[in-house]
Short mmCIF file of the N, C-alpha and C atoms (twelve columns), coordinates in Angstrom:
data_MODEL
# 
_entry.id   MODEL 
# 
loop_
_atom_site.group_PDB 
_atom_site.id 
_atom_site.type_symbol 
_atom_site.label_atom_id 
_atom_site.label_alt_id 
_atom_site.label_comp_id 
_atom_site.label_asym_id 
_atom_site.label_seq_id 
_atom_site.Cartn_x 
_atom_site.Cartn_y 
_atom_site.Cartn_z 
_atom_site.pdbx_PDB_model_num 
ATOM 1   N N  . UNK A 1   15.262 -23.935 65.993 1 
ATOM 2   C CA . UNK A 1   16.456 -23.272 66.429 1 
ATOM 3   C C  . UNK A 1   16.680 -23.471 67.916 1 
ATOM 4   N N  . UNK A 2   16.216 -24.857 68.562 1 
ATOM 5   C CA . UNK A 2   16.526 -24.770 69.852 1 
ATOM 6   C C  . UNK A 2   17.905 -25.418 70.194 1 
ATOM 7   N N  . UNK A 3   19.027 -25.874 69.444 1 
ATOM 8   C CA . UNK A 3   20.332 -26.337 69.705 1 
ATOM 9   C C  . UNK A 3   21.252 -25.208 68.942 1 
ATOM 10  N N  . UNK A 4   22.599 -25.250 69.794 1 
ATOM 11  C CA . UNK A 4   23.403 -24.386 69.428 1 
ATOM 12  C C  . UNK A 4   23.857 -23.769 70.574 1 
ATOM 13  N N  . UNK A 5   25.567 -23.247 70.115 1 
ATOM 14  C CA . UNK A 5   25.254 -21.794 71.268 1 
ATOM 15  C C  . UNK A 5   24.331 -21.010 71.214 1 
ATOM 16  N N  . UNK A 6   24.252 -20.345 72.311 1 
ATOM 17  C CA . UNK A 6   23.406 -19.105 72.581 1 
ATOM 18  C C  . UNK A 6   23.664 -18.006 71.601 1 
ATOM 19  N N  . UNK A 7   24.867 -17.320 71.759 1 
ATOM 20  C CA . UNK A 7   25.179 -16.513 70.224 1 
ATOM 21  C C  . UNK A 7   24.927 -16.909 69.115 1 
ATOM 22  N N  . UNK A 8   24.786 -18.062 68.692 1 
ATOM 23  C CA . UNK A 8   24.608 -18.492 67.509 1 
ATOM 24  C C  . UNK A 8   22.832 -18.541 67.435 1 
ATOM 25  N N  . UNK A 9   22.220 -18.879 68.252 1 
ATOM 26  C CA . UNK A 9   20.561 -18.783 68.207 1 
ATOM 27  C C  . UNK A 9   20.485 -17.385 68.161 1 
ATOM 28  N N  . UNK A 10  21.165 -16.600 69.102 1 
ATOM 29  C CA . UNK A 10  21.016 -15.092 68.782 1 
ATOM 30  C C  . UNK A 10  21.129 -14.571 67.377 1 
ATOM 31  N N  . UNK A 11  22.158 -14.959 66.526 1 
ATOM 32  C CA . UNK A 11  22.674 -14.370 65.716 1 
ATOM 33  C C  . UNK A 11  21.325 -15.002 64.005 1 
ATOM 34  N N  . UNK A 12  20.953 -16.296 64.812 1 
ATOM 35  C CA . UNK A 12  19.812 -16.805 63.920 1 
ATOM 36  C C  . UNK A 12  18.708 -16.086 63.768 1 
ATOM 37  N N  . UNK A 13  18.252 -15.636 64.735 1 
ATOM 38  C CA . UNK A 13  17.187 -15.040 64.595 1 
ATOM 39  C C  . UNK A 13  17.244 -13.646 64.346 1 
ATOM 40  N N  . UNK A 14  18.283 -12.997 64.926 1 
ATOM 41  C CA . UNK A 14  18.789 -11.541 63.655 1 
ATOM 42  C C  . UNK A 14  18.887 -11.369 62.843 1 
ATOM 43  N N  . UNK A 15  19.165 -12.711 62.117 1 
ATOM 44  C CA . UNK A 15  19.209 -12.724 60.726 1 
ATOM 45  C C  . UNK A 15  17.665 -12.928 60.240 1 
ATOM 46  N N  . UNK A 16  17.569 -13.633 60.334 1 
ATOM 47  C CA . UNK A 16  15.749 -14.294 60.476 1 
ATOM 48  C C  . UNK A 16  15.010 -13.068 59.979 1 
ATOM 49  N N  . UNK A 17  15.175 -12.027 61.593 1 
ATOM 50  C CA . UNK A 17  14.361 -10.645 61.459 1 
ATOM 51  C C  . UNK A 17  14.577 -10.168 60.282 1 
ATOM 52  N N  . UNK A 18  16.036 -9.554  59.931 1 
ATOM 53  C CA . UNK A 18  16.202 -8.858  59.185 1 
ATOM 54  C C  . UNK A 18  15.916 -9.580  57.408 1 
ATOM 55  N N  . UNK A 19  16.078 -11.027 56.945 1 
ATOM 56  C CA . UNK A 19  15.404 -11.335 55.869 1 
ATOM 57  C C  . UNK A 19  14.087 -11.098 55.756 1 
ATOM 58  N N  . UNK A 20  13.399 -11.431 57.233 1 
ATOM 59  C CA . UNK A 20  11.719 -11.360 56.796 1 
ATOM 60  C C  . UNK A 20  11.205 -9.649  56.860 1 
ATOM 61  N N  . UNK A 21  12.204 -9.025  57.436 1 
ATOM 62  C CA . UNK A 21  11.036 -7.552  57.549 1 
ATOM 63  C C  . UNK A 21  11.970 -7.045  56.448 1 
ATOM 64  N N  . UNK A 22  13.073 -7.164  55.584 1 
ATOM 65  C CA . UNK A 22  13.547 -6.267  54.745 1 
ATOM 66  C C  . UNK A 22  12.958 -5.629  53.491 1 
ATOM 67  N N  . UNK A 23  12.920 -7.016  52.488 1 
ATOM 68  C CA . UNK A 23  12.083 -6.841  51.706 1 
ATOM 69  C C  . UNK A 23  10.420 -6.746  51.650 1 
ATOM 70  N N  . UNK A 24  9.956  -6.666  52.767 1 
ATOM 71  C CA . UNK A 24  8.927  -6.330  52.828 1 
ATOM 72  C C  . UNK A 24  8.482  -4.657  53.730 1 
ATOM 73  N N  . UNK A 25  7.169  -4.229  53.352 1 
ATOM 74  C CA . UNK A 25  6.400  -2.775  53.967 1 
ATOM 75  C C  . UNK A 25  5.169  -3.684  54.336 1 
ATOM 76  N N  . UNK A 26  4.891  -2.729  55.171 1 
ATOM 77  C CA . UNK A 26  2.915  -3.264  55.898 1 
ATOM 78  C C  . UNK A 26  1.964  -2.663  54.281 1 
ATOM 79  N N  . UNK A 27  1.297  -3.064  54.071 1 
ATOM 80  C CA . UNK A 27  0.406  -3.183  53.444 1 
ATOM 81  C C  . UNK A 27  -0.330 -1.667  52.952 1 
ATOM 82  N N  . UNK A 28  -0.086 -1.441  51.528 1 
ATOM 83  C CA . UNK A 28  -0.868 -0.341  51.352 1 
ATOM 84  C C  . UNK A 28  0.294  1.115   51.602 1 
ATOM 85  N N  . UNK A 29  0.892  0.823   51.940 1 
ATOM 86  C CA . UNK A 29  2.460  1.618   52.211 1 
ATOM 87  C C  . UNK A 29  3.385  1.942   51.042 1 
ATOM 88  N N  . UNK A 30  2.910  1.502   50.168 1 
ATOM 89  C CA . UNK A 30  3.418  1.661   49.081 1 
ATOM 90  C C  . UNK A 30  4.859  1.187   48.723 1 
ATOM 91  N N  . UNK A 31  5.545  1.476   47.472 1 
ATOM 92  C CA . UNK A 31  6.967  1.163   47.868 1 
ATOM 93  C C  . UNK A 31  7.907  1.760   48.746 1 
ATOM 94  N N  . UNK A 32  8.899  1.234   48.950 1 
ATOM 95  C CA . UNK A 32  10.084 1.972   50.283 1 
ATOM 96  C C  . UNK A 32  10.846 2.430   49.279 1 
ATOM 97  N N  . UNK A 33  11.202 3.878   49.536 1 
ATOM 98  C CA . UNK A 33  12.351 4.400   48.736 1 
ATOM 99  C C  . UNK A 33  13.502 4.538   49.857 1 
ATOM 100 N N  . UNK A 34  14.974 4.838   49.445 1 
ATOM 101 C CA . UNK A 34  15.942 4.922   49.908 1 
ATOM 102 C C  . UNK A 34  16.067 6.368   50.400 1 
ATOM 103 N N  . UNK A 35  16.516 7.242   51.606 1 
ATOM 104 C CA . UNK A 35  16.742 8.706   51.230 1 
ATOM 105 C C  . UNK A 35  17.685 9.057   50.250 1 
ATOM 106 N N  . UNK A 36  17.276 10.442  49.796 1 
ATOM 107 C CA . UNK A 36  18.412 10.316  48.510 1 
ATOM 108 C C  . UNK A 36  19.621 9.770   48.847 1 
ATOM 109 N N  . UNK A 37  20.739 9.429   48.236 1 
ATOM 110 C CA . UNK A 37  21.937 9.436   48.678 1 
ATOM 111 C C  . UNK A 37  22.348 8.127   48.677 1 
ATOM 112 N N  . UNK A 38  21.208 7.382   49.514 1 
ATOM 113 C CA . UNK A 38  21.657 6.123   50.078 1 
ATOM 114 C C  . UNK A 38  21.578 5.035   49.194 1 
ATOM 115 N N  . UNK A 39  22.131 3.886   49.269 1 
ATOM 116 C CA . UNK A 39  21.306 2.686   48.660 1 
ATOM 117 C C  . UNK A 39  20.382 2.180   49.177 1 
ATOM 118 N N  . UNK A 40  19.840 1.336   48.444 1 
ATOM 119 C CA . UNK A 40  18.833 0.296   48.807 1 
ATOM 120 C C  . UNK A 40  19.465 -0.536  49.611 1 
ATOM 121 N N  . UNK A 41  18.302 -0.744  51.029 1 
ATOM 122 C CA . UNK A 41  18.851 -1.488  51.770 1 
ATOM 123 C C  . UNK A 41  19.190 -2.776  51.007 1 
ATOM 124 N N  . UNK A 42  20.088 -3.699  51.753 1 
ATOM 125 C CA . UNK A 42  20.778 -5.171  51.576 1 
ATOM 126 C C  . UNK A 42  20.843 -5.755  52.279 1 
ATOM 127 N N  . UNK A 43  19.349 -6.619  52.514 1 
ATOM 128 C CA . UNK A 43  19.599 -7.478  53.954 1 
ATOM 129 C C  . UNK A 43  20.482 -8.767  53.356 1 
ATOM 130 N N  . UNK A 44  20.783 -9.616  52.647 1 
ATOM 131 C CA . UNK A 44  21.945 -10.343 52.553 1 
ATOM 132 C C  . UNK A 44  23.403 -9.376  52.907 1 
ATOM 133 N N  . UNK A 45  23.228 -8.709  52.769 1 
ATOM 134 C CA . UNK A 45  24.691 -7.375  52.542 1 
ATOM 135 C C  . UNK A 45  25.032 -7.433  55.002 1 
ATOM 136 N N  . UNK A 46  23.973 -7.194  55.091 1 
ATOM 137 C CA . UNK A 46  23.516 -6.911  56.267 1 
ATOM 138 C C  . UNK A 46  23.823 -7.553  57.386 1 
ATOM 139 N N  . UNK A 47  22.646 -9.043  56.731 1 
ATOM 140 C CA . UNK A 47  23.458 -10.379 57.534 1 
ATOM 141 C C  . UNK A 47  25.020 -11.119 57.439 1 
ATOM 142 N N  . UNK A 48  25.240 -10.998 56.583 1 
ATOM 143 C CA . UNK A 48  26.941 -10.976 56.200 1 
ATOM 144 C C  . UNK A 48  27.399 -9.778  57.259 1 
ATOM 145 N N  . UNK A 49  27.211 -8.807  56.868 1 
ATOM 146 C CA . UNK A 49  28.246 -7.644  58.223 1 
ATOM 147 C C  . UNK A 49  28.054 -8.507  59.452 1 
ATOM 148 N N  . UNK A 50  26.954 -8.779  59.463 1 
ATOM 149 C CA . UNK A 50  26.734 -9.312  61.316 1 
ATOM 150 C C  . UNK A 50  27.208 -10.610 61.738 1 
ATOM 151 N N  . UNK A 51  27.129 -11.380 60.391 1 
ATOM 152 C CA . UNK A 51  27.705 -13.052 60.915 1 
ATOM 153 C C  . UNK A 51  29.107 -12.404 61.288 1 
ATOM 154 N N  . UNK A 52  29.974 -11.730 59.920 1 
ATOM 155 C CA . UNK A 52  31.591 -11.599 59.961 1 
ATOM 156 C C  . UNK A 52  32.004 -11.039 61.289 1 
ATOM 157 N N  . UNK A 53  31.199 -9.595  61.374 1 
ATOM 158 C CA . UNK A 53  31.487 -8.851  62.798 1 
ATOM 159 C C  . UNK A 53  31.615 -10.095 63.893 1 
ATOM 160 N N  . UNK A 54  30.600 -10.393 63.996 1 
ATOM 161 C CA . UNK A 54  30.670 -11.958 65.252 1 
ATOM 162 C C  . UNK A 54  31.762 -12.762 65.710 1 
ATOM 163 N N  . UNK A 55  31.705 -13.422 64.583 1 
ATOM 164 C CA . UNK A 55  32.110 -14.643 64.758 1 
ATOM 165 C C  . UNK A 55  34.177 -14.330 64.841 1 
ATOM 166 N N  . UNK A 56  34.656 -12.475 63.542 1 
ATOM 167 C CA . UNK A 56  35.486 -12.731 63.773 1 
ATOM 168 C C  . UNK A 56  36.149 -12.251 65.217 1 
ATOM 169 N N  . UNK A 57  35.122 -11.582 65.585 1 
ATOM 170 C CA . UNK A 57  35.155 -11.058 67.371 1 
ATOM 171 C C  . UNK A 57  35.399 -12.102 67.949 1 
ATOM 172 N N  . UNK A 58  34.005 -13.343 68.436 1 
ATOM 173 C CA . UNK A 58  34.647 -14.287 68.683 1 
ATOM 174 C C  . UNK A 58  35.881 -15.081 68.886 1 
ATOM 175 N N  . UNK A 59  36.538 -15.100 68.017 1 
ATOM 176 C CA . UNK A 59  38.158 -15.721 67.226 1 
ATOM 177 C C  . UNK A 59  39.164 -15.116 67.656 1 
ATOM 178 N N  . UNK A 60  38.811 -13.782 67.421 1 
ATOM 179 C CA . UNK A 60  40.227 -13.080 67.989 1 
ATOM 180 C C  . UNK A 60  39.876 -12.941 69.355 1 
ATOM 181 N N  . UNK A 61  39.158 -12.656 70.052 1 
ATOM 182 C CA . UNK A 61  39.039 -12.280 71.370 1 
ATOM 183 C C  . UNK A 61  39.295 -13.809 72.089 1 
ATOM 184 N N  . UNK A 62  39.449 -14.915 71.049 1 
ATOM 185 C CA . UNK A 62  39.677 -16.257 71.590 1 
ATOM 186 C C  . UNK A 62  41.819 -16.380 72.111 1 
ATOM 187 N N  . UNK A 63  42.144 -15.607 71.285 1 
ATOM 188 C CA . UNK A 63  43.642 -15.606 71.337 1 
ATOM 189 C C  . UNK A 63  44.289 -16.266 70.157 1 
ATOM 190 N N  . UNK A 64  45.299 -16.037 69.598 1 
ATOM 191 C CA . UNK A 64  45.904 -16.601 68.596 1 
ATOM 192 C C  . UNK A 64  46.133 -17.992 68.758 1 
ATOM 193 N N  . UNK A 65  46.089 -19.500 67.831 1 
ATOM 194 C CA . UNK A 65  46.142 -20.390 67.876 1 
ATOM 195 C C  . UNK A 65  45.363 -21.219 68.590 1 
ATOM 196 N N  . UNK A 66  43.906 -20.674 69.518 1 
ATOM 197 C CA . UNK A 66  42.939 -21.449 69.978 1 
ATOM 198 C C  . UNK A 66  42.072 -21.596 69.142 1 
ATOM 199 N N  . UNK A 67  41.142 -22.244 68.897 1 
ATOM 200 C CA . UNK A 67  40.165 -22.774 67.979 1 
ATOM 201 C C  . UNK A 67  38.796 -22.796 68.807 1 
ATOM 202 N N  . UNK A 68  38.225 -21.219 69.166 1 
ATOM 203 C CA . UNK A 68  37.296 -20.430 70.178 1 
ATOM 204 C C  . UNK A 68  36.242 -21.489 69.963 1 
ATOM 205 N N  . UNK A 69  35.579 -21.438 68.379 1 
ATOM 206 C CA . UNK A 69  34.414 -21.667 68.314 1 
ATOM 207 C C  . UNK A 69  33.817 -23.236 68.250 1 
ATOM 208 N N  . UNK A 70  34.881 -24.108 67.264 1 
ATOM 209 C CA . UNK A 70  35.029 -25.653 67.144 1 
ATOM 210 C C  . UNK A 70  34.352 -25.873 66.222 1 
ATOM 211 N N  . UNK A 71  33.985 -24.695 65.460 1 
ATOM 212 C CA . UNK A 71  32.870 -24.882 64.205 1 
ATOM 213 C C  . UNK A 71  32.983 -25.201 63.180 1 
ATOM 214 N N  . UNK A 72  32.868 -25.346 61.866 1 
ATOM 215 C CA . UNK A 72  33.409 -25.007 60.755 1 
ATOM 216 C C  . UNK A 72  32.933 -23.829 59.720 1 
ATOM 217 N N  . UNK A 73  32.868 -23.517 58.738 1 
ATOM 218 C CA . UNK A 73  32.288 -22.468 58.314 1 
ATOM 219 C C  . UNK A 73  30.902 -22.163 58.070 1 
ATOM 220 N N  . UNK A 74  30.371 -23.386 58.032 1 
ATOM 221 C CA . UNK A 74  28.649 -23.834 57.635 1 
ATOM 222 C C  . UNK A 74  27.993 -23.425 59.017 1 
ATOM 223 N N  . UNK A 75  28.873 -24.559 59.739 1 
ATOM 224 C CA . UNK A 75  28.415 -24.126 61.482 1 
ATOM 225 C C  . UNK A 75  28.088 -22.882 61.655 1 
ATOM 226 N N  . UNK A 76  29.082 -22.517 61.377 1 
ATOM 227 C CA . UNK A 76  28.259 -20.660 61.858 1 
ATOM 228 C C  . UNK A 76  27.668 -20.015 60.677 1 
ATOM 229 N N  . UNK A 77  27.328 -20.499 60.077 1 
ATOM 230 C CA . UNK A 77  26.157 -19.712 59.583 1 
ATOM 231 C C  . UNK A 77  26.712 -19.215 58.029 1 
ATOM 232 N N  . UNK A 78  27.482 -19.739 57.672 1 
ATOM 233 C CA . UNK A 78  29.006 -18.517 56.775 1 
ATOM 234 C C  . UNK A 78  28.530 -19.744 55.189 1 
ATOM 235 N N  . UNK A 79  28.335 -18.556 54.046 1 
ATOM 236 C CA . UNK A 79  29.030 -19.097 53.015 1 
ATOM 237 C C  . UNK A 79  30.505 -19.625 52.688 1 
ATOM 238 N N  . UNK A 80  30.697 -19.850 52.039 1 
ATOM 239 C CA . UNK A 80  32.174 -20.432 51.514 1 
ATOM 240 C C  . UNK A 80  32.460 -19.192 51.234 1 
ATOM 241 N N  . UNK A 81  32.205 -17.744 50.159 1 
ATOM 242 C CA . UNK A 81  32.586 -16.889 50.077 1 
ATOM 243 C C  . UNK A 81  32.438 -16.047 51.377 1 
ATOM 244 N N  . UNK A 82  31.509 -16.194 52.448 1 
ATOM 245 C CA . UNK A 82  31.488 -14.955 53.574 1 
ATOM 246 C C  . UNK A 82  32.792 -15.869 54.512 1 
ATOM 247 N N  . UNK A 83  33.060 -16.906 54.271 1 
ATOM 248 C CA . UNK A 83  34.250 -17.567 54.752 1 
ATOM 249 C C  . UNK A 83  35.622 -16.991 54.641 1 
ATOM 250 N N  . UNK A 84  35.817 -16.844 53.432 1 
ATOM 251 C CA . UNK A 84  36.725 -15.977 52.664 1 
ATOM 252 C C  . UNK A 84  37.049 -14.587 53.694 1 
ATOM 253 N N  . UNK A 85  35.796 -14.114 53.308 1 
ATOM 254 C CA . UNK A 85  35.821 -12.729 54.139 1 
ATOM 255 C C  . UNK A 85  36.293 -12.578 55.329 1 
ATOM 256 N N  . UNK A 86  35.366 -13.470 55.921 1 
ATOM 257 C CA . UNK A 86  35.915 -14.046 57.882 1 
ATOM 258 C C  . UNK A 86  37.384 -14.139 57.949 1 
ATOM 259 N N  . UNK A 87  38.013 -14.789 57.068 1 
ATOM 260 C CA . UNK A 87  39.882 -15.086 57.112 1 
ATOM 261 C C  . UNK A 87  40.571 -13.713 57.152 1 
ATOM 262 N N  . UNK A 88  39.746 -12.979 55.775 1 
ATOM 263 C CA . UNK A 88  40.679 -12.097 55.472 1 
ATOM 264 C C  . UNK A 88  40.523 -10.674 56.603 1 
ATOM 265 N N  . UNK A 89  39.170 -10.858 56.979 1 
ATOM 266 C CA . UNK A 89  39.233 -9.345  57.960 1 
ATOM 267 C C  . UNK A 89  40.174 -10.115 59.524 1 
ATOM 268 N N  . UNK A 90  39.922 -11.693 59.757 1 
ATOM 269 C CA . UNK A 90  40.747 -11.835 60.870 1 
ATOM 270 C C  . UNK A 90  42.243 -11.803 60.716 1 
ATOM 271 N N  . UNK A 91  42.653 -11.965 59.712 1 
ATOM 272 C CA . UNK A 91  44.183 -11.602 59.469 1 
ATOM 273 C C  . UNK A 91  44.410 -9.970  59.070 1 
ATOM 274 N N  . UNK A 92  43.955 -9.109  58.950 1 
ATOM 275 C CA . UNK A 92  43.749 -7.964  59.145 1 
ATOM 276 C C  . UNK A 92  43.942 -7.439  60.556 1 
ATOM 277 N N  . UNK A 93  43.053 -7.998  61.207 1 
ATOM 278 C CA . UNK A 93  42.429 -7.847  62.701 1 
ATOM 279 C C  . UNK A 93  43.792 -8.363  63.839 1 
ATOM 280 N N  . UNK A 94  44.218 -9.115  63.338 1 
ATOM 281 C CA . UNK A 94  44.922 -10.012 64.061 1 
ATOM 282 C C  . UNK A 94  46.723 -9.159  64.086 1 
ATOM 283 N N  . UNK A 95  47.064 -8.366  62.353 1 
ATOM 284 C CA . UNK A 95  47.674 -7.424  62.394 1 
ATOM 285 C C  . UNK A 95  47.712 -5.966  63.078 1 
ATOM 286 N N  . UNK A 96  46.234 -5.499  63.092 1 
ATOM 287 C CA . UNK A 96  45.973 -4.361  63.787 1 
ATOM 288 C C  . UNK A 96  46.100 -4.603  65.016 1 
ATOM 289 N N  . UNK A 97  45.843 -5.678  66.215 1 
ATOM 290 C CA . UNK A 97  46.009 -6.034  67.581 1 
ATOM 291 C C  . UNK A 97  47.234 -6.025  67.490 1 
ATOM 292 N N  . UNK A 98  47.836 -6.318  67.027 1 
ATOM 293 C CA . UNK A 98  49.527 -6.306  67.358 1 
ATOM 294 C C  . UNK A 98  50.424 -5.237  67.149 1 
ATOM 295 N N  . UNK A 99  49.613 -4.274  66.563 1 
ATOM 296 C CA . UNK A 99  49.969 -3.352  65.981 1 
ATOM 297 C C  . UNK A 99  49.654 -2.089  66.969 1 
ATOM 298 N N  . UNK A 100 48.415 -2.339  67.535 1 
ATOM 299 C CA . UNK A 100 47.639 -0.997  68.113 1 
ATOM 300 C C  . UNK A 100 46.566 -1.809  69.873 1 
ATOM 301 N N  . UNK A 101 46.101 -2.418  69.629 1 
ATOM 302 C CA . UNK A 101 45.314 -2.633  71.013 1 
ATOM 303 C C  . UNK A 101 43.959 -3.516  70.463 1 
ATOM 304 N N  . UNK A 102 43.377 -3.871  71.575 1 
ATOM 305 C CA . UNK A 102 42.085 -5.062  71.269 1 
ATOM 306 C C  . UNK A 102 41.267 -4.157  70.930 1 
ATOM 307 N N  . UNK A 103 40.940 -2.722  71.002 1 
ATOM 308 C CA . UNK A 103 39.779 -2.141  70.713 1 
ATOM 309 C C  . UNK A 103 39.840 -1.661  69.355 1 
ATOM 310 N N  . UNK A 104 41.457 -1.054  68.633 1 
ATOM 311 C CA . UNK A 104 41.677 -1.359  67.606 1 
ATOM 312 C C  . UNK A 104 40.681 -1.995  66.314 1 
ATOM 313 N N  . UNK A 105 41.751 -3.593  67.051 1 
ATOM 314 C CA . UNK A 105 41.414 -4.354  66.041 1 
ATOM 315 C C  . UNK A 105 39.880 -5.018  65.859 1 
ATOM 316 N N  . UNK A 106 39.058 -4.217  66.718 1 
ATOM 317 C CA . UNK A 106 37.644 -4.748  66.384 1 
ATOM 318 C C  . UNK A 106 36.846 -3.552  66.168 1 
ATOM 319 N N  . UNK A 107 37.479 -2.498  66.092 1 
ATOM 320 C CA . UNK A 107 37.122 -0.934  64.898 1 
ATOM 321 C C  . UNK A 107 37.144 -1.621  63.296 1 
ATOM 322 N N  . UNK A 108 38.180 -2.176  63.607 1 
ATOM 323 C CA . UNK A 108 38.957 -2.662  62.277 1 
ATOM 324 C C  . UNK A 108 37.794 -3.544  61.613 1 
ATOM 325 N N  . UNK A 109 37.567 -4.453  62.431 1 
ATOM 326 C CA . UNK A 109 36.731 -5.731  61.820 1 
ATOM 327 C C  . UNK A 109 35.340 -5.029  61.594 1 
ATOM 328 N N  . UNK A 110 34.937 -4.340  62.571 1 
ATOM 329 C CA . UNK A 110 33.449 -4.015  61.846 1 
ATOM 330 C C  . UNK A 110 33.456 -3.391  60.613 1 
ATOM 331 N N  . UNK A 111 34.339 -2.127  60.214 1 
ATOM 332 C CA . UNK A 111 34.883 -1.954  59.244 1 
ATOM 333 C C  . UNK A 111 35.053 -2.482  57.806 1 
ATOM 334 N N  . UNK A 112 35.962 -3.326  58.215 1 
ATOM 335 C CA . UNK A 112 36.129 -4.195  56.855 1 
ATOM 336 C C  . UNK A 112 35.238 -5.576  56.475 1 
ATOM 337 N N  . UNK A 113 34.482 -5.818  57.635 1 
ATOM 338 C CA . UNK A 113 33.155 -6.702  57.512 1 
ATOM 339 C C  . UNK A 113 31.724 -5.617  56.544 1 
ATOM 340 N N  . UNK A 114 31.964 -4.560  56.952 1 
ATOM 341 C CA . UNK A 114 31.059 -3.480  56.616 1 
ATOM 342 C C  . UNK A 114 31.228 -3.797  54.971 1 
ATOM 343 N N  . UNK A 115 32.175 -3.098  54.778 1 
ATOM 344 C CA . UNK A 115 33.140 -3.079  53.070 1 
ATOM 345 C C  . UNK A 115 33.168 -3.696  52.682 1 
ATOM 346 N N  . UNK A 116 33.795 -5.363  52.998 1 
ATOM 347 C CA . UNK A 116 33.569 -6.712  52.204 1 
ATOM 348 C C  . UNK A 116 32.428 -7.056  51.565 1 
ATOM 349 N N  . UNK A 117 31.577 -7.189  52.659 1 
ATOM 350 C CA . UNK A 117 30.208 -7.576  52.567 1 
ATOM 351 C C  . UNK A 117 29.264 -6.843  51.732 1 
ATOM 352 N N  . UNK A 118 29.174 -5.273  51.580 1 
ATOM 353 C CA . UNK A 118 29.185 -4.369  50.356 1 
ATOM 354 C C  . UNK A 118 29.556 -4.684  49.384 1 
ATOM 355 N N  . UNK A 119 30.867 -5.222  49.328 1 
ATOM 356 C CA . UNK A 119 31.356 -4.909  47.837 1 
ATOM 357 C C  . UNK A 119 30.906 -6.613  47.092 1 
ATOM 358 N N  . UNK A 120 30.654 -7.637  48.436 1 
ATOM 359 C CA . UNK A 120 30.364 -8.993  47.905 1 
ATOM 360 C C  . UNK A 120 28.790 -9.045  47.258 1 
ATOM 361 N N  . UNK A 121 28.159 -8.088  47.921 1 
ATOM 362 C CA . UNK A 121 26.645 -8.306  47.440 1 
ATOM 363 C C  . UNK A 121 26.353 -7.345  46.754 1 
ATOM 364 N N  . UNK A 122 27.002 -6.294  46.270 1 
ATOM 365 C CA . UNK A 122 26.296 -5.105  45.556 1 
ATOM 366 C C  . UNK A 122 25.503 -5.063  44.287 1 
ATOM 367 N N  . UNK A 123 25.699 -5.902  43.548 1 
ATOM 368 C CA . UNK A 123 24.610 -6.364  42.802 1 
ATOM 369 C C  . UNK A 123 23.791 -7.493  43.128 1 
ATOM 370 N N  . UNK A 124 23.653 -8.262  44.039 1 
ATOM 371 C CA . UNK A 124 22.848 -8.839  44.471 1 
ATOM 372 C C  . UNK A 124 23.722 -10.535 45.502 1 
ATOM 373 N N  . UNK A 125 22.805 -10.934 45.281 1 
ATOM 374 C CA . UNK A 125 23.302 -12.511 46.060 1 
ATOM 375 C C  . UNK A 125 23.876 -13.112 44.831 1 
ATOM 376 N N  . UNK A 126 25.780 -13.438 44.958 1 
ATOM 377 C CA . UNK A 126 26.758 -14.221 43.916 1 
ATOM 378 C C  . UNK A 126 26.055 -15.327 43.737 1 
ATOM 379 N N  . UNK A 127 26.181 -15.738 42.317 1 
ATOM 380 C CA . UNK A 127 25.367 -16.718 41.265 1 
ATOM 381 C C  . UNK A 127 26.635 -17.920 41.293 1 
ATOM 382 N N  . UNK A 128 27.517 -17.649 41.401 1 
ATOM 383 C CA . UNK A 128 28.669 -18.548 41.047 1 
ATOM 384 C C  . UNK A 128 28.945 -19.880 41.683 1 
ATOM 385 N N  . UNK A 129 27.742 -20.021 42.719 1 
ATOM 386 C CA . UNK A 129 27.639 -21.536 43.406 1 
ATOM 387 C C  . UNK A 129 26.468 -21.499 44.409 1 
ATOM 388 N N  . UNK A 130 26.196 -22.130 45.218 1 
ATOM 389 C CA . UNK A 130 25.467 -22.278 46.630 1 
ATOM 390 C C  . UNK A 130 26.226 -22.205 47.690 1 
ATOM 391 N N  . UNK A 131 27.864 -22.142 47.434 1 
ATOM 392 C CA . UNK A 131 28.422 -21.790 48.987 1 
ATOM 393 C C  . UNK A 131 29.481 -21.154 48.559 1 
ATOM 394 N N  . UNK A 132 29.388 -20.049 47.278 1 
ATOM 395 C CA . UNK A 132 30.048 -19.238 47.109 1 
ATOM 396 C C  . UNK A 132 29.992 -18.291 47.863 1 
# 
């Protein structure tokens, strides 16, 4: 992981963390339960909130019609379906700024990066391709 932007090595190894310590406890710890109420954590669920949050921050904070990042969707890190997601919370996002203010529309995006990304993994990691 030594090429790349800097955010993007950042955002690698957040992810990194959070696959390798999720599904796992230290030893002898028995299983991890959820507090009542909650679900089971979702580190795919997780890393999805954090790529989308990013990258669509990135984008919009780039200005309408610049092309911030030069990436494509792989580049940053994004399924074809967390791709999806990225469009739809930045055209969301991109309505709420115009609508209300820059701080707004990135309430907005963590938000609906939160929710997407929930509702994309809630039974687990989609079967329907490799860059679904």
């Amino acid at each position: 992981m030594g090429s790349g932007p800097a955010p993007l090595r950042a955002l690698a190894a957040a992810a990194t963390a959070l696959l390798a310590a999720a599904p796992l406890g230290c030893a002898g710890d028995g299983p991890k339960t959820p507090p009542a109420g909650a679900g089971a954590p979702s580190a795919p669920q997780e890393v999805c909130t954090l790529l989308i949050t990013h990258w669509a921050g990135v984008i919009l904070d780039a200005g309408e019609g610049r092309d911030a990042v030069r990436l494509d969707y792989q580049s940053m890190g994004l399924s074809g379906g967390q791709n999806d997601i990225l469009r739809a919370v930045l055209a969301d996002a991109r309505a709420e700024q115009g609508a209300e203010d820059p701080a707004a529309a990135h309430r907005l995006i963590a938000r609906e990066a939160q929710r997407r990304c929930a509702d994309r993994y809630r039974s687990g990691a989609p079967t329907d391709g490799p860059w679904q």
